[in-house]
Amino acid sequence: MVKICGIGAGYVGGPTMAVIALKCPSIEVAVVDISHSRISAWNSEKLPIYEPGLEEVVKQCRGKNLLFSTDVEKHIFEADIIFVSVNTPTKSSGLGAGKAADLTYWESAARMVADMSKSDKIIVEKSTVPVRTAEAIEKILTHNSSKGVKFQILSNPEFLSEGTAIQDLINPDRVLIGGREGPEGHEAVLKLKGIYDHWVPEDKIITTNLWSAELSKLADNAFLAQRISSINAMSALCEVTGAEISQLSDALSKNTKIGPKFLNASVGFGGSCFQKDILNLVYICESNGLIEVANYWKQVIKVNDYQKSRFVNRVVSSMFNTVSGKKIAVLGFAFKKDTSDTRKTPAIDVCKGLLGDNACLSIYDPRVSKDQIHKDLSMDSEVKHVSIVSDAYEATKDAHGICILTEWDEFKTLDYQRVFENMQKPAFVFDGRNILNVDKLTKIGFIVYSIGRPLHQWMNNIHQP
Ligand code: NAD
Ligand code: UGA
């Protein structure tokens, strides 16, 4: 029986390993993590992350061929194949701070693998890493492992999106496997391919060299983020010209050379990866003297920052140039719908921007916990101006304005007549996700701002800084 060990039980490691266990009943999958609280949550009724369909998959396999443990050493020792899905955040200090990937967690996982291995193993990079990381990992493994143990490193980047992770894993666009040239590398690639063969059609499994696989993942996220910054840049132009961003997106999407996805204008992209992976790419380019290439990708992040601050400025300038002491309802805090994840959510920057102008925020998100929001907005002096409530009607009661920051479905179907009646007047709605019916809300009496739509005459004459 093949044994797999997944190191890192986070948003990638947990769902990915659970789907492998589901699709390969003859494979034993152990998911290990240094975080005791995470592992005990994986073993409980309330999983550590919210992801549609995940609970069903875990319940089906846990205790059969899927287990969660903190005994990292034992499961490394026993495994034939080790998937490493540890976090690779942006370095916060030292060389490359603010840009380069922090590989501390990766290195410590590799050292544990080197220490504990007494038999040959395949090591699979699932985490997103700088191109040529496999080379460094090989060095750690070969210089530290007991004599005679052989390792093959493969790059098998993960392309799942949060909120649709299970769907993405069960029916991926493609699976990418990069390996070393030569017979041993080839054999390792075939072994990993053999796992995916259980459920992924052959033509969707692409094999490449190690460096192409590693760089493809960074390029993939950079291209996706670039599309969002492109459409967001257009949204600013739409607002001042009378064009409508949804009509523009629709027209663009019908061009088969462009396609329909990732053309939704928004208050800005969030999530743990887009910014970190672009910064990482920028750092690699700069380190290789490719300054123009680095500057090109930097601009994607600059436009994203611009979009967030543009939104805050719009709110403040529309409300008589001050939100001081005004109650603003924030609907949605997660970085996208159907997840409880708040990492790099645009809501953090927007809330901090509004708090900077002394607003009083009443925040509601269907999935994000109170503690998490407090942690994310940990600005001692301002936190007293933040209340976190458990429904949208409570959040909007007596509010001067509403900011929609996550596209949760329930925000589309609120009783906006009731919401309007309970708000201060004039009542403003700032839709950062373009999910509301502007005409309907305007008829009710709201002054509505929706990203990339022609401006309401209220805002038309207000100069935006
Ligand atoms: P995460 O922070 O949710 O999970 C990482 C886990 O690794 C944590 O639970 C941490 O405790 C554990 N860990 C760290 N060092 C360890 C060690 N030495 N031994 C055992 N466990 C250790 O991160 P994530 O969102 O799952 O992302 C993981 C990687 O996957 C990142 O490189 C990310 O860029 C990439 N990725 C993420 C997504 C996503 O949607 N979140 C999608 C594709 C790729
Ligand atoms: C993204 C990629 O889509 C995945 O392919 C990749 O595996 C993953 O990052 C990763 O490496 O972590 P994810 O961040 O989970 O997935 O979610 P997305 O659906 O890509 O959304 C990212 C952000 O962009 C969200 O804040 C979302 O609201 C925003 N977005 C997305 C837009 O503003 N407009 C769009 O058209 C699409």
Tab-separated table of C-alpha atoms and ligand atoms in Angstrom, residues 7-13 32-35 38 72 85-88 105 108-109 112 126-128 158-162 217 272-273 276-277 343, ligand 1:
chain	number	residue	atom	x	y	z
A	7	ILE	CA	2.953	18.284	5.594
A	8	GLY	CA	0.829	21.382	6.338
A	9	ALA	CA	-2.877	21.090	7.141
A	10	GLY	CA	-3.990	24.485	5.856
A	11	TYR	CA	-6.249	25.715	3.056
A	12	VAL	CA	-4.246	23.703	0.514
A	13	GLY	CA	-2.942	20.713	2.486
A	32	VAL	CA	0.477	16.439	9.637
A	33	ASP	CA	0.971	19.901	11.054
A	34	ILE	CA	2.961	21.533	13.823
A	35	SER	CA	-0.166	23.401	14.924
A	38	ARG	CA	-5.380	23.043	13.609
A	72	VAL	CA	5.106	14.753	11.940
A	85	SER	CA	1.917	22.415	1.552
A	86	VAL	CA	3.378	24.683	4.209
A	87	ASN	CA	2.912	28.458	4.100
A	88	THR	CA	5.363	30.570	2.080
A	105	TYR	CA	8.671	26.820	6.978
A	108	SER	CA	12.252	23.339	8.385
A	109	ALA	CA	9.920	20.794	6.749
A	112	MET	CA	12.580	17.163	9.191
A	126	LYS	CA	2.645	21.844	-3.394
A	127	SER	CA	3.365	25.206	-1.807
A	128	THR	CA	3.944	28.114	-4.170
A	158	GLU	CA	-1.816	23.787	-6.622
A	159	PHE	CA	-4.307	25.865	-8.606
A	160	LEU	CA	-7.406	25.579	-6.417
A	161	SER	CA	-9.414	28.660	-5.520
A	162	GLU	CA	-10.904	29.079	-2.091
A	217	LYS	CA	2.440	28.811	-10.774
A	272	SER	CA	-3.279	35.202	0.689
A	273	CYS	CA	-1.588	34.635	-2.650
A	276	LYS	CA	2.548	37.679	-2.227
A	277	ASP	CA	3.207	35.770	-5.444
A	343	ARG	CA	-6.027	37.044	4.510
B	1	NAD	P1	-1.875	27.864	5.499
B	1	NAD	O1	-1.170	28.862	6.308
B	1	NAD	O2	-3.366	27.760	5.553
B	1	NAD	O3	-1.318	26.401	5.879
B	1	NAD	C1	0.027	26.077	6.039
B	1	NAD	C2	0.148	25.104	7.210
B	1	NAD	O4	1.491	24.614	7.266
B	1	NAD	C3	-0.134	25.744	8.575
B	1	NAD	O5	-1.183	25.043	9.221
B	1	NAD	C4	1.200	25.602	9.334
B	1	NAD	O6	1.033	25.353	10.721
B	1	NAD	C5	1.826	24.406	8.632
B	1	NAD	N1	3.272	24.303	8.785
B	1	NAD	C6	4.208	25.282	8.632
B	1	NAD	N2	5.439	24.769	8.810
B	1	NAD	C7	5.295	23.444	9.077
B	1	NAD	C8	6.198	22.385	9.340
B	1	NAD	N3	7.520	22.586	9.326
B	1	NAD	N4	5.695	21.162	9.585
B	1	NAD	C9	4.353	20.937	9.584
B	1	NAD	N5	3.448	21.903	9.331
B	1	NAD	C10	3.913	23.141	9.074
B	1	NAD	O7	-1.407	28.075	4.001
B	1	NAD	P2	-2.192	27.674	2.657
B	1	NAD	O8	-3.170	28.728	2.299
B	1	NAD	O9	-2.642	26.268	2.756
B	1	NAD	O10	-1.015	27.796	1.594
B	1	NAD	C11	0.037	26.873	1.578
B	1	NAD	C12	0.838	27.058	0.310
B	1	NAD	O11	0.014	26.783	-0.825
B	1	NAD	C13	1.374	28.473	0.093
B	1	NAD	O12	2.631	28.380	-0.526
B	1	NAD	C14	0.381	29.085	-0.878
B	1	NAD	O13	0.967	30.089	-1.668
B	1	NAD	C15	-0.001	27.898	-1.724
B	1	NAD	N6	-1.349	27.976	-2.325
B	1	NAD	C16	-2.401	28.426	-1.582
B	1	NAD	C17	-3.676	28.429	-2.130
B	1	NAD	C18	-4.872	28.920	-1.345
B	1	NAD	O14	-5.952	29.017	-1.930
B	1	NAD	N7	-4.770	29.220	-0.067
B	1	NAD	C19	-3.876	27.940	-3.434
B	1	NAD	C20	-2.781	27.480	-4.150
B	1	NAD	C21	-1.515	27.494	-3.579
